[in-house]
PDB file of C-alpha atoms in Angstrom:
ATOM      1  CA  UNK A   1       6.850  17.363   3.135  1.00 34.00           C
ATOM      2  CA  UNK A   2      10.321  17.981   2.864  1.00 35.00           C
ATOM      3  CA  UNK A   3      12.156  19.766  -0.118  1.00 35.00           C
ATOM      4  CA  UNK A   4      13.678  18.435  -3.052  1.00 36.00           C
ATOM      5  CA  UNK A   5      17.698  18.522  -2.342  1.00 36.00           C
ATOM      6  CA  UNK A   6      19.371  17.785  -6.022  1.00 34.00           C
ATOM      7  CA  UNK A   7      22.759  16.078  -4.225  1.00 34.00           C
ATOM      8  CA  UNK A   8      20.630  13.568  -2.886  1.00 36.00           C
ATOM      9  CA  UNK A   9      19.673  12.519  -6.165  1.00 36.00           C
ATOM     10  CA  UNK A  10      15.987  11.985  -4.500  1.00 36.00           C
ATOM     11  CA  UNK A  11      12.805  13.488  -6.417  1.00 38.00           C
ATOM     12  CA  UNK A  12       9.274  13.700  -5.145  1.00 39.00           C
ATOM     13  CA  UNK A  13       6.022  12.634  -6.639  1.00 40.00           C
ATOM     14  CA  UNK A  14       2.384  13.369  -4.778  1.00 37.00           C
ATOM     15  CA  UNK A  15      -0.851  10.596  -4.835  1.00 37.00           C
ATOM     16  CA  UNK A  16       0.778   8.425  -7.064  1.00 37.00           C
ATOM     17  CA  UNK A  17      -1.170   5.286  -6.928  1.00 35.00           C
ATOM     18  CA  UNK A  18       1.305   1.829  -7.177  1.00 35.00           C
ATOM     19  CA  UNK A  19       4.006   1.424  -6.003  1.00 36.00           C
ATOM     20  CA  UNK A  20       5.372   4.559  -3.692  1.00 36.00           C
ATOM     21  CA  UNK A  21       7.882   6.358  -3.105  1.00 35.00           C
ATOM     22  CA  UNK A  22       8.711   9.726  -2.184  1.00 38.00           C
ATOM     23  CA  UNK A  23       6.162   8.783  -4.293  1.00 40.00           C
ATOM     24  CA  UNK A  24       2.598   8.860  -2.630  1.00 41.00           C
ATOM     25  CA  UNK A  25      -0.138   7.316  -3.191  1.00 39.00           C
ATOM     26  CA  UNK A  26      -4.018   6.057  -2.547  1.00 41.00           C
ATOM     27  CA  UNK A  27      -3.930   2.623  -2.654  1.00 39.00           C
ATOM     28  CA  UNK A  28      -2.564   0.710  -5.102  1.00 39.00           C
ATOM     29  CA  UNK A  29      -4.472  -0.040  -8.635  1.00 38.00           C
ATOM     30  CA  UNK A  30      -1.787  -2.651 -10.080  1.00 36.00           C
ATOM     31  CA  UNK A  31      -2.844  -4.564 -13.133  1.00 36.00           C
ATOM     32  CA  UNK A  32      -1.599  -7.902 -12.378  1.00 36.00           C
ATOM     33  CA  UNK A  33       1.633  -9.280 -14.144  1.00 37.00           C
ATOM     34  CA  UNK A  34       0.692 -11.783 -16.579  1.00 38.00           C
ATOM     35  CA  UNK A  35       2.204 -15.221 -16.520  1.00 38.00           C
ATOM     36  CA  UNK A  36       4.692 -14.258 -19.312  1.00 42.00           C
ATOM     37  CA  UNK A  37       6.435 -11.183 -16.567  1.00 44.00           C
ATOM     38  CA  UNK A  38       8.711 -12.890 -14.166  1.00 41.00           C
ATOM     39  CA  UNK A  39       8.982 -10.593 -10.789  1.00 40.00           C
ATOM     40  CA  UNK A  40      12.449 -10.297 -11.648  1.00 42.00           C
ATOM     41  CA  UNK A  41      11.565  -8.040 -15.026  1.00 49.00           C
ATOM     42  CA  UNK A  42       9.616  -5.363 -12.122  1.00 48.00           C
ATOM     43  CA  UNK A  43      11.913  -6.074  -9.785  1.00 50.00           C
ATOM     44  CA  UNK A  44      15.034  -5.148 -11.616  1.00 53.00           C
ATOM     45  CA  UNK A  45      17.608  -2.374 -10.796  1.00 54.00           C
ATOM     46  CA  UNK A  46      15.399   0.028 -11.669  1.00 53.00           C
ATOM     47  CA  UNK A  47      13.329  -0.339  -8.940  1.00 60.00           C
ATOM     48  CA  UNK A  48      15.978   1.081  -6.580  1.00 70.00           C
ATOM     49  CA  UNK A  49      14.333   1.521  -3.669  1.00 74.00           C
ATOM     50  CA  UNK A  50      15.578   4.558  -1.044  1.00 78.00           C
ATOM     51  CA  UNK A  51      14.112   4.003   2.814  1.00 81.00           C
ATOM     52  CA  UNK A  52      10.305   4.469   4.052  1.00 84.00           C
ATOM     53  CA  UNK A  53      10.256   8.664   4.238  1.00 83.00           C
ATOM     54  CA  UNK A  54       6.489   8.329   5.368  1.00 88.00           C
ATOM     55  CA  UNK A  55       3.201   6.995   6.345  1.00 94.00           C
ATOM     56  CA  UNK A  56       0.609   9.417   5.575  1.00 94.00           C
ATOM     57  CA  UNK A  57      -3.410   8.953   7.751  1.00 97.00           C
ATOM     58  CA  UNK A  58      -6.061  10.989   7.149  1.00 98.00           C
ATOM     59  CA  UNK A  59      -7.399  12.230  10.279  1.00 98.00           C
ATOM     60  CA  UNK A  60     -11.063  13.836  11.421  1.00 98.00           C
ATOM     61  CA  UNK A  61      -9.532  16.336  13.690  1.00 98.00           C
ATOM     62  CA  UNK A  62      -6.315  17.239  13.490  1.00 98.00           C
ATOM     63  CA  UNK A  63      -5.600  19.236  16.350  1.00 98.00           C
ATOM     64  CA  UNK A  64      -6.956  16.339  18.394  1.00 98.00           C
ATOM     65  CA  UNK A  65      -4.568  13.822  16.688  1.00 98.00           C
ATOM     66  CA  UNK A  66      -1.526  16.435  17.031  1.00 98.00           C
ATOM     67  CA  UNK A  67      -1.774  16.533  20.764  1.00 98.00           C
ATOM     68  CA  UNK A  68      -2.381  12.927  21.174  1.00 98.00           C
ATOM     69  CA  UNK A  69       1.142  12.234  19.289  1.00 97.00           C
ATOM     70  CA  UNK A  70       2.819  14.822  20.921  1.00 97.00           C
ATOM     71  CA  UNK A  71       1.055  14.747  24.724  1.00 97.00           C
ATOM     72  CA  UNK A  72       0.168  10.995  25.182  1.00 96.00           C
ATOM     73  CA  UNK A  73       2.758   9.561  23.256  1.00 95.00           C
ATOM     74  CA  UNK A  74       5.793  12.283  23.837  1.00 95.00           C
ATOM     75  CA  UNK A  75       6.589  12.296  20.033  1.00 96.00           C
ATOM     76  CA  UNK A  76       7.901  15.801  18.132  1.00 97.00           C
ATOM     77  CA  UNK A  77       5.587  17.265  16.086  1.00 97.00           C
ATOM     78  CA  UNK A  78       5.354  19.779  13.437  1.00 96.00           C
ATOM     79  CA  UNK A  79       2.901  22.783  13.409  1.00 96.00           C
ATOM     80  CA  UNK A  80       0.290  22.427  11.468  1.00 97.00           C
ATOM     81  CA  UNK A  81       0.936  23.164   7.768  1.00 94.00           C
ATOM     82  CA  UNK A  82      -1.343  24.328   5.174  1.00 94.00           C
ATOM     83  CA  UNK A  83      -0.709  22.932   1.689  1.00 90.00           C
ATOM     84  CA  UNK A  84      -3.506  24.401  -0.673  1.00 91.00           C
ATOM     85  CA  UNK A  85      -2.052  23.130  -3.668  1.00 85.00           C
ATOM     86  CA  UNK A  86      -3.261  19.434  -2.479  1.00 86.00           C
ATOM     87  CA  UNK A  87      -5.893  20.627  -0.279  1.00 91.00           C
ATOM     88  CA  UNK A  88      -4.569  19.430   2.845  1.00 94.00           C
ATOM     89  CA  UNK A  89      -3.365  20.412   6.405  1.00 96.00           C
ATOM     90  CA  UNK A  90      -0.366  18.394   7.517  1.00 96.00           C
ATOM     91  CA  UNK A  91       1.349  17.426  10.784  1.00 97.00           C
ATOM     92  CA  UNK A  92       4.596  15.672  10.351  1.00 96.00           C
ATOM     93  CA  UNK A  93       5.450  13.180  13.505  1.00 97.00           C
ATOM     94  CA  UNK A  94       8.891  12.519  14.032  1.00 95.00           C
ATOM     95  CA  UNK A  95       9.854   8.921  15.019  1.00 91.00           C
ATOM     96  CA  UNK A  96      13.368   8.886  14.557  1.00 88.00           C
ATOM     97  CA  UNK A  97      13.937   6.572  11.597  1.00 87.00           C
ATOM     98  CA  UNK A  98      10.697   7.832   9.812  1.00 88.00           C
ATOM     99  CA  UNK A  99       8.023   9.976  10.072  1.00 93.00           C
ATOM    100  CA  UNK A 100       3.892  10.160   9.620  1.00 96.00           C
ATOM    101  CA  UNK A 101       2.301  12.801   8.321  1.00 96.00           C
ATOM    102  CA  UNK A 102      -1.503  13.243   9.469  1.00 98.00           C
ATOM    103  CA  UNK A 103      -3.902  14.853   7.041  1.00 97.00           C
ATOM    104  CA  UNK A 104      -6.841  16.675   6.846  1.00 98.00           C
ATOM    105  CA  UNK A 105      -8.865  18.306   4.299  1.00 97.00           C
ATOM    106  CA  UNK A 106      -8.280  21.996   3.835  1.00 96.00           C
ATOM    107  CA  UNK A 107     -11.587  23.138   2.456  1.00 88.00           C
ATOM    108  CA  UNK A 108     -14.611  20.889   0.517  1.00 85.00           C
ATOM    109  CA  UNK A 109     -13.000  20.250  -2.796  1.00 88.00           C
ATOM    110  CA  UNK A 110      -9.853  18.176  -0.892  1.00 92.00           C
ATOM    111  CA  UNK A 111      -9.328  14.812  -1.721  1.00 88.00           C
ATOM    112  CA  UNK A 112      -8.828  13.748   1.925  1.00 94.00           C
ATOM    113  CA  UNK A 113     -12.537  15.351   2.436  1.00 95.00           C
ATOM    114  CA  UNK A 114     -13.739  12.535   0.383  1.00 92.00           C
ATOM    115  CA  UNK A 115     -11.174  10.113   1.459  1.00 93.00           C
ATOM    116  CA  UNK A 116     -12.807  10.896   5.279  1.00 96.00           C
ATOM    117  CA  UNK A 117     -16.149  10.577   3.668  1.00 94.00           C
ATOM    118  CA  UNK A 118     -15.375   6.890   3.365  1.00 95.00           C
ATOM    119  CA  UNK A 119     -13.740   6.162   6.445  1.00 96.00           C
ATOM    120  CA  UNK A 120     -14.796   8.335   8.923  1.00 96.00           C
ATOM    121  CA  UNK A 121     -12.621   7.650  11.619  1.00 97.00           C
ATOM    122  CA  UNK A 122      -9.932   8.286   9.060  1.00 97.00           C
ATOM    123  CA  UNK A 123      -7.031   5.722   8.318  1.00 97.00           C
ATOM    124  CA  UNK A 124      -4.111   4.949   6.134  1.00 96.00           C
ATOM    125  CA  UNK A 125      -4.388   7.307   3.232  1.00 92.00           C
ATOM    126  CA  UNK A 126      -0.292   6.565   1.618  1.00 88.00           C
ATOM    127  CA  UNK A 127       3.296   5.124   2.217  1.00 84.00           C
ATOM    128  CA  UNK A 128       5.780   7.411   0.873  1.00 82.00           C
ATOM    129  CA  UNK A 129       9.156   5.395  -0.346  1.00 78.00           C
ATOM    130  CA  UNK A 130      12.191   7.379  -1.603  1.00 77.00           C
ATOM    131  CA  UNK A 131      13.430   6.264  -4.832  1.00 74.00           C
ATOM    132  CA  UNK A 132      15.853   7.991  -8.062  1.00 75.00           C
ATOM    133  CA  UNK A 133      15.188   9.039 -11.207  1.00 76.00           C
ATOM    134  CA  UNK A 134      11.489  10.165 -11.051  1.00 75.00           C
ATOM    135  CA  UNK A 135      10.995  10.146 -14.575  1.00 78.00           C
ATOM    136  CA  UNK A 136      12.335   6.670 -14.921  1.00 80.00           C
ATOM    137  CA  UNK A 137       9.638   5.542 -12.723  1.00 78.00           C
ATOM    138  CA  UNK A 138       6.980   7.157 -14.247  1.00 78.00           C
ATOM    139  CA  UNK A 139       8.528   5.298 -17.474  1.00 82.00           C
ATOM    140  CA  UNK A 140       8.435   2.010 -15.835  1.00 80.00           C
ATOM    141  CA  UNK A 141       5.269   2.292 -14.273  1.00 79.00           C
ATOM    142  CA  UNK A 142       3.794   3.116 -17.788  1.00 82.00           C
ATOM    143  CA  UNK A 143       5.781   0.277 -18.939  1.00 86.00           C
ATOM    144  CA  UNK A 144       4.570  -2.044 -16.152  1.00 84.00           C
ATOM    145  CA  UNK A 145       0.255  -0.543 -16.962  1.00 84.00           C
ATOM    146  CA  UNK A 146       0.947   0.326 -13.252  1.00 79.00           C
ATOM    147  CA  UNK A 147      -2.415   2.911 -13.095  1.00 72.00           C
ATOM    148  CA  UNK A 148      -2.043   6.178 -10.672  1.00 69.00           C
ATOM    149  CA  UNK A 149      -5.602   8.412  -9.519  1.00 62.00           C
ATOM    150  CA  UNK A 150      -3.723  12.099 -10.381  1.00 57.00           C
ATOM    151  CA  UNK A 151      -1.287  12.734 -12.618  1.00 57.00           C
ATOM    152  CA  UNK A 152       2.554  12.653 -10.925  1.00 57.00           C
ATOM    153  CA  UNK A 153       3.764  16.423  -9.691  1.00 55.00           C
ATOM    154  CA  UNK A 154       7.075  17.186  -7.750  1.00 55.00           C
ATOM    155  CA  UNK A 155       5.652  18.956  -4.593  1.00 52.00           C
ATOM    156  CA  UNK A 156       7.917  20.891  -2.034  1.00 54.00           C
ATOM    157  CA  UNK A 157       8.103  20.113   1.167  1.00 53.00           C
ATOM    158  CA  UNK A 158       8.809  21.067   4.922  1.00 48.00           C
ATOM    159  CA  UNK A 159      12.693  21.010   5.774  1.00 47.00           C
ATOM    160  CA  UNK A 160      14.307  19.364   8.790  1.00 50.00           C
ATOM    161  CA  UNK A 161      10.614  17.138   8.783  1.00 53.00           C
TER     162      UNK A 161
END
């Protein structure tokens, strides 16, 4: 995670399921349009989209995954980082243009523990997109019956990852 920083006009939202964006999500529950929407009416300028932040995968073992990203592959990786407010232990992996962030469930009542439950050699949990004006996304994606799992939080996050 990586903290909110006002100049750059970016916000954060956590497991926000659509469309994503320094917004995260499960995967996406999007009504469909209907044939009266054009793609131009959800496409519009309010869907200014910032650059891929992340690529979040829920992992078995986490230690295991660190040092395969960091020993096989020679990439930089974070400590582990406990987040109890989502229930999850992070590891951010730098690749230069982006980053991934590999979860794990930090104790029974986690999300990713059921997410794991699932798919139990883990996988592709969210895509995190950077966008402005967090509330007039929320708005839009009301607007749009664009459906999310959890309600929308701002979450702080791990500088210089």
């Amino acid at each position: 995670y990586k903290s909110i920083n006002s100049q750059e006009g970016y916000q954060w939202l956590f497991n926000f399921s659509g469309l994503f964006s320094r917004l995260q999500t499960s995967a996406p529950k999007v009504k469909a349009l209907s044939t009266s929407q054009s793609l131009h009416q959800v496409a519009g300028p309010v869907w200014n989209l910032g650059r891929l932040n992340h690529v979040a995968i829920a992992v078995p073992d986490l230690e295991k995954a660190k040092a395969f990203y960091e020993n096989v592959l020679g990439a930089q990786v974070s400590e582990v980082v406990p987040v109890p407010e989502h229930g999850v232990s992070v590891v951010f992996v730098n690749l230069g243009n982006t980053k991934m962030e590999l979860l794990h469930p930090l104790g029974n009542d986690s999300p990713i523990a059921g997410f794991l439950q699932r798919n139990k050699a883990g996988g592709m949990h969210h895509v995190c997109i950077e966008v402005f004006h967090f509330n007039v996304w929320c708005f839009q994606f009301l607007l749009q019956s664009v459906f999310y799992f959890l309600r929308p939080c701002i979450v702080t996050v791990i500088r210089n990852w």
